[in-house]
Tab-separated table of C-alpha atoms and ligand atoms in Angstrom:
chain	number	residue	atom	x	y	z
A	1	MET	CA	13.678	-3.639	18.958
A	2	LYS	CA	10.910	-1.300	17.705
A	3	ARG	CA	10.273	-1.336	13.845
A	4	LEU	CA	7.684	0.040	11.442
A	5	ARG	CA	4.941	-2.122	10.407
A	6	LEU	CA	5.389	-4.095	7.124
A	7	GLY	CA	2.682	-4.238	4.590
A	8	VAL	CA	3.625	-7.216	2.055
A	9	ASN	CA	2.076	-6.316	-1.432
A	10	VAL	CA	1.363	-9.547	-3.322
A	11	ASP	CA	-0.163	-8.129	-6.505
A	12	HIS	CA	2.876	-9.230	-8.650
A	13	VAL	CA	2.525	-12.796	-7.593
A	14	ALA	CA	-0.734	-12.600	-9.015
A	15	THR	CA	0.845	-10.806	-12.219
A	16	LEU	CA	2.869	-13.810	-12.874
A	17	ARG	CA	-0.039	-15.902	-12.637
A	18	GLU	CA	-2.350	-13.815	-14.871
A	19	ALA	CA	0.504	-13.730	-17.477
A	20	ARG	CA	-0.488	-17.390	-18.192
A	21	LYS	CA	-4.137	-17.272	-16.676
A	22	THR	CA	-3.421	-20.403	-14.671
A	23	VAL	CA	-3.675	-21.139	-11.042
A	24	GLU	CA	0.259	-20.389	-10.101
A	25	PRO	CA	1.781	-18.889	-8.353
A	26	ASP	CA	-0.849	-18.221	-5.852
A	27	PRO	CA	-0.938	-15.090	-3.957
A	28	VAL	CA	-2.895	-16.474	-1.357
A	29	THR	CA	0.119	-18.932	-0.682
A	30	ALA	CA	2.686	-16.051	-1.094
A	31	ALA	CA	0.472	-14.078	1.658
A	32	MET	CA	0.663	-16.922	4.047
A	33	LEU	CA	4.330	-17.594	3.388
A	34	ALA	CA	4.836	-13.625	3.696
A	35	GLU	CA	3.066	-13.925	7.169
A	36	GLN	CA	5.465	-16.555	8.139
A	37	GLY	CA	8.442	-14.370	7.202
A	38	GLY	CA	7.382	-11.568	9.602
A	39	ALA	CA	4.920	-9.398	7.489
A	40	ASP	CA	2.662	-7.484	9.690
A	41	GLN	CA	0.207	-6.778	7.036
A	42	ILE	CA	-0.874	-8.322	3.367
A	43	THR	CA	-1.666	-5.606	0.988
A	44	PHE	CA	-3.289	-5.958	-2.354
A	45	HIS	CA	-4.604	-3.841	-4.963
A	46	LEU	CA	-7.927	-4.974	-6.540
A	47	ARG	CA	-8.171	-3.149	-9.776
A	48	GLY	CA	-11.229	-2.541	-11.769
A	49	ASP	CA	-9.644	-4.226	-14.645
A	50	ARG	CA	-8.578	-7.484	-12.538
A	51	ARG	CA	-5.347	-7.331	-14.400
A	52	HIS	CA	-3.653	-9.084	-11.032
A	53	ILE	CA	-5.635	-9.643	-7.786
A	54	GLN	CA	-8.941	-11.345	-8.456
A	55	ASN	CA	-12.211	-11.495	-6.215
A	56	ARG	CA	-11.145	-15.084	-5.391
A	57	ASP	CA	-7.838	-13.732	-3.934
A	58	VAL	CA	-9.414	-11.014	-1.774
A	59	ARG	CA	-11.940	-13.587	-0.261
A	60	LEU	CA	-9.380	-16.241	0.728
A	61	ILE	CA	-6.768	-13.795	1.941
A	62	SER	CA	-9.368	-12.189	3.827
A	63	GLU	CA	-10.600	-15.393	5.549
A	64	MET	CA	-7.109	-16.775	5.929
A	65	ALA	CA	-4.809	-13.951	6.837
A	66	GLN	CA	-3.448	-13.887	10.395
A	67	THR	CA	-2.288	-10.425	10.408
A	68	MET	CA	-3.910	-7.099	8.891
A	69	VAL	CA	-5.554	-6.928	5.697
A	70	ASN	CA	-5.189	-3.803	3.620
A	71	GLN	CA	-7.040	-3.357	0.600
A	72	GLU	CA	-5.913	-0.725	-2.057
A	73	MET	CA	-8.733	0.375	-4.334
A	74	ALA	CA	-10.234	3.097	-6.341
A	75	ALA	CA	-13.154	5.054	-4.561
A	76	THR	CA	-15.860	3.263	-6.868
A	77	ASP	CA	-19.222	1.670	-5.866
A	78	GLU	CA	-18.016	-1.610	-6.991
A	79	MET	CA	-14.845	-1.687	-4.631
A	80	GLN	CA	-16.874	-0.285	-1.925
A	81	GLU	CA	-19.270	-2.927	-1.998
A	82	ILE	CA	-16.344	-5.510	-1.916
A	83	ALA	CA	-14.557	-4.019	0.935
A	84	LEU	CA	-17.966	-3.663	2.928
A	85	ALA	CA	-18.398	-7.628	2.384
A	86	MET	CA	-14.764	-8.628	2.641
A	87	ARG	CA	-14.004	-6.412	5.716
A	88	PRO	CA	-10.346	-5.684	5.300
A	89	ASP	CA	-8.963	-4.106	8.521
A	90	SER	CA	-7.955	-1.104	6.290
A	91	VAL	CA	-8.650	0.342	2.893
A	92	THR	CA	-5.949	2.543	1.004
A	93	LEU	CA	-7.828	4.508	-1.707
A	94	VAL	CA	-5.580	5.068	-4.724
A	95	PRO	CA	-5.904	6.539	-8.149
A	96	GLU	CA	-6.424	4.209	-10.789
A	97	LYS	CA	-5.753	4.782	-14.837
A	98	ARG	CA	-6.636	1.858	-17.320
A	99	GLU	CA	-3.538	2.628	-19.349
A	100	GLU	CA	-1.026	2.651	-16.565
A	101	VAL	CA	1.424	0.224	-15.907
A	102	THR	CA	1.353	0.877	-12.050
A	103	THR	CA	0.060	3.351	-9.809
A	104	GLU	CA	1.192	6.800	-10.977
A	105	GLY	CA	1.223	9.546	-8.431
A	106	GLY	CA	-1.500	10.136	-5.456
A	107	LEU	CA	-4.778	11.034	-5.541
A	108	ASP	CA	-6.072	14.650	-6.035
A	109	LEU	CA	-8.272	15.045	-2.793
A	110	LEU	CA	-9.115	18.474	-3.716
A	111	SER	CA	-11.099	17.262	-6.676
A	112	ASP	CA	-14.148	15.291	-6.168
A	113	SER	CA	-13.887	15.408	-2.585
A	114	SER	CA	-17.622	14.368	-1.826
A	115	ARG	CA	-16.883	11.156	-3.333
A	116	PHE	CA	-14.133	10.367	-0.858
A	117	GLU	CA	-15.967	11.755	1.787
A	118	ASP	CA	-18.799	9.379	1.344
A	119	THR	CA	-16.291	6.569	0.852
A	120	VAL	CA	-14.446	7.305	4.029
A	121	ALA	CA	-17.642	7.727	6.004
A	122	THR	CA	-19.252	4.379	5.070
A	123	LEU	CA	-16.050	2.389	5.255
A	124	GLY	CA	-15.670	4.083	8.608
A	125	GLU	CA	-19.293	2.795	10.037
A	126	SER	CA	-18.051	-0.514	9.180
A	127	GLY	CA	-15.073	-0.188	11.340
A	128	ILE	CA	-12.523	-0.284	8.430
A	129	LYS	CA	-9.894	2.292	8.777
A	130	THR	CA	-8.962	4.264	5.571
A	131	ALA	CA	-5.744	6.009	4.243
A	132	ALA	CA	-5.373	8.276	1.335
A	133	PHE	CA	-2.467	7.352	-1.120
A	134	ILE	CA	-1.014	11.139	-1.724
A	135	ASP	CA	1.778	12.814	-2.888
A	136	PRO	CA	3.828	14.709	-0.236
A	137	VAL	CA	1.810	17.759	-0.726
A	138	PHE	CA	0.775	19.912	2.441
A	139	ALA	CA	-2.687	20.811	0.725
A	140	GLN	CA	-3.287	17.187	0.126
A	141	ILE	CA	-2.435	16.269	3.783
A	142	LYS	CA	-4.864	19.099	5.085
A	143	GLN	CA	-7.639	17.827	2.952
A	144	ALA	CA	-7.168	14.327	3.987
A	145	ALA	CA	-7.609	15.374	7.627
A	146	LYS	CA	-10.705	17.560	6.619
A	147	ILE	CA	-12.255	14.504	4.677
A	148	GLY	CA	-11.762	12.499	7.805
A	149	PHE	CA	-9.109	9.728	6.824
A	150	ASP	CA	-7.603	7.934	9.503
A	151	ALA	CA	-4.032	7.890	7.733
A	152	ILE	CA	-2.308	8.748	4.781
A	153	GLU	CA	0.090	6.642	2.757
A	154	ILE	CA	2.714	8.942	1.281
A	155	HIS	CA	3.685	8.207	-2.411
A	156	THR	CA	7.632	7.490	-2.357
A	157	GLY	CA	7.830	7.088	-6.043
A	158	GLU	CA	9.544	10.051	-6.951
A	159	TYR	CA	12.073	9.658	-3.928
A	160	ALA	CA	12.506	6.298	-5.422
A	161	ASN	CA	12.825	7.241	-8.889
A	162	ALA	CA	14.934	10.460	-8.367
A	163	PRO	CA	18.394	10.714	-9.478
A	164	ALA	CA	20.953	10.912	-6.737
A	165	ALA	CA	21.179	14.772	-6.926
A	166	GLU	CA	17.557	15.067	-6.281
A	167	ARG	CA	16.936	12.702	-3.933
A	168	PRO	CA	17.615	14.753	-0.809
A	169	ALA	CA	14.959	16.987	-1.797
A	170	ALA	CA	12.521	14.317	-2.505
A	171	LEU	CA	13.127	12.905	0.941
A	172	LYS	CA	12.947	16.394	2.625
A	173	ALA	CA	9.326	16.511	1.122
A	174	ILE	CA	8.503	13.235	2.535
A	175	ARG	CA	9.871	14.085	5.919
A	176	GLU	CA	7.807	17.364	6.118
A	177	ALA	CA	4.830	15.762	4.808
A	178	ALA	CA	4.893	12.803	7.592
A	179	GLU	CA	5.590	15.846	10.308
A	180	ALA	CA	2.493	17.526	8.991
A	181	ALA	CA	0.343	14.711	8.831
A	182	ARG	CA	1.282	13.820	12.518
A	183	LYS	CA	-0.029	17.286	13.355
A	184	TYR	CA	-3.369	16.463	11.838
A	185	ASN	CA	-3.335	13.381	13.889
A	186	LEU	CA	-3.167	11.214	10.860
A	187	GLY	CA	-1.584	7.887	10.756
A	188	VAL	CA	1.487	8.040	8.340
A	189	HIS	CA	2.243	5.118	5.966
A	190	ALA	CA	4.401	5.251	3.108
A	191	GLY	CA	5.121	3.177	-0.063
A	192	HIS	CA	5.708	2.641	-3.868
A	193	GLY	CA	9.087	2.016	-5.562
A	194	LEU	CA	10.718	1.110	-2.077
A	195	THR	CA	13.386	-1.435	-2.132
A	196	TYR	CA	16.302	-3.058	-0.049
A	197	HIS	CA	18.614	-0.236	-1.420
A	198	ASN	CA	16.461	2.880	-0.666
A	199	VAL	CA	14.219	1.835	2.155
A	200	HIS	CA	17.021	3.151	4.824
A	201	PRO	CA	16.199	6.979	4.898
A	202	ILE	CA	12.553	6.426	4.995
A	203	VAL	CA	12.791	3.836	8.165
A	204	LYS	CA	14.632	6.879	9.974
A	205	ILE	CA	11.671	9.101	9.463
A	206	SER	CA	10.068	8.762	12.950
A	207	GLU	CA	6.659	9.727	12.150
A	208	ILE	CA	6.138	6.713	9.334
A	209	GLU	CA	4.553	3.961	11.059
A	210	GLU	CA	3.895	1.605	8.344
A	211	LEU	CA	5.323	0.515	4.788
A	212	ASN	CA	3.816	-1.114	2.010
A	213	ILE	CA	6.275	-2.689	-0.404
A	214	GLY	CA	5.393	-5.135	-3.274
A	215	HIS	CA	7.676	-5.081	-6.232
A	216	SER	CA	11.083	-5.423	-4.757
A	217	ILE	CA	10.107	-8.201	-2.109
A	218	ILE	CA	8.356	-10.186	-4.618
A	219	SER	CA	11.640	-9.841	-7.154
A	220	ARG	CA	13.785	-10.991	-4.471
A	221	ALA	CA	11.429	-13.653	-3.591
A	222	VAL	CA	12.065	-15.385	-7.021
A	223	PHE	CA	15.814	-15.871	-5.792
A	224	VAL	CA	15.499	-16.604	-2.261
A	225	GLY	CA	11.884	-17.367	-1.625
A	226	ILE	CA	9.282	-15.204	-0.034
A	227	GLU	CA	9.816	-15.782	3.642
A	228	GLN	CA	13.566	-15.287	3.286
A	229	ALA	CA	12.709	-11.947	1.269
A	230	VAL	CA	10.307	-10.710	3.969
A	231	ARG	CA	12.554	-11.465	6.711
A	232	GLU	CA	15.085	-9.333	5.233
A	233	MET	CA	13.117	-6.529	4.740
A	234	VAL	CA	11.875	-6.717	8.202
A	235	THR	CA	15.093	-6.579	9.476
A	236	LEU	CA	15.834	-3.329	7.504
A	237	MET	CA	12.788	-1.823	9.171
A	238	GLU	CA	14.352	-1.932	12.506
A	239	ARG	CA	14.907	1.433	14.187
B	301	PXP	N1	1.325	1.469	-1.918
B	301	PXP	C1	0.419	1.633	-2.780
B	301	PXP	C2	-0.808	2.655	-2.527
B	301	PXP	C3	0.474	1.038	-4.205
B	301	PXP	O1	-0.332	1.321	-5.115
B	301	PXP	C4	1.649	0.134	-4.456
B	301	PXP	C5	1.725	-0.356	-5.620
B	301	PXP	O2	0.565	-1.287	-5.739
B	301	PXP	C6	2.406	0.077	-3.189
B	301	PXP	C7	2.377	0.579	-1.999
B	301	PXP	C8	3.540	-0.904	-3.546
B	301	PXP	O3	4.296	-0.400	-4.384
B	301	PXP	P1	5.796	-1.240	-4.964
B	301	PXP	O4	5.123	-2.482	-5.727
B	301	PXP	O5	6.589	-0.272	-5.943
B	301	PXP	O6	6.474	-1.623	-3.765
């Protein structure tokens, strides 16, 4: 049975640890167990303010992961240096604002595009694949291709948060964005706000090849354990 790749985002395990500034729960252990549950990739967001994932987590996950490693990060010199040292399989560039609770909206690739070009070129030279986290907007997809990204990650937050009446339109925008990206030869990933309840229509979009999911899986893991939570999501991603 064919299915999408699942990247499990372990940030929220680190959020719980940082609530007490202690050593548990450990996102590195979570990553290892997520792999046992069938994750194809471990995803984390190393933020400039280190509110959840720490450098030590990145180092250990990079060393220990048996699957792919995807580092979400802002296009800053500091993060680029860390990525070049840790060599994740892929980097997903995301916008980052200090005040936000979580990533809000996609990147604007049309402004400051030379910075993105530099980051994509530098990481690419080191064999690191790059993806741009963007809203399902045609101009952004075209710009992602122009800059030289390998893939886009379509921001699914608007779809996830839409009231039922607005959900079909949000889904249509994602479907059209996925089709457009394929025409530009970009890989198509998606993520943000996806849950056991809303993932099914996204799985049905054949151009999408990878989902990155965090909050919903870690929330379920509190009750059933992370291996089981990942296993359940993997099952929902079969096509
Ligand atoms: N993809 C990207 C680029 C993100 O920034 C996040 C949140 O860190 C996710 C996926 C996962 O989102 P969620 O935790 O809502 O599943």
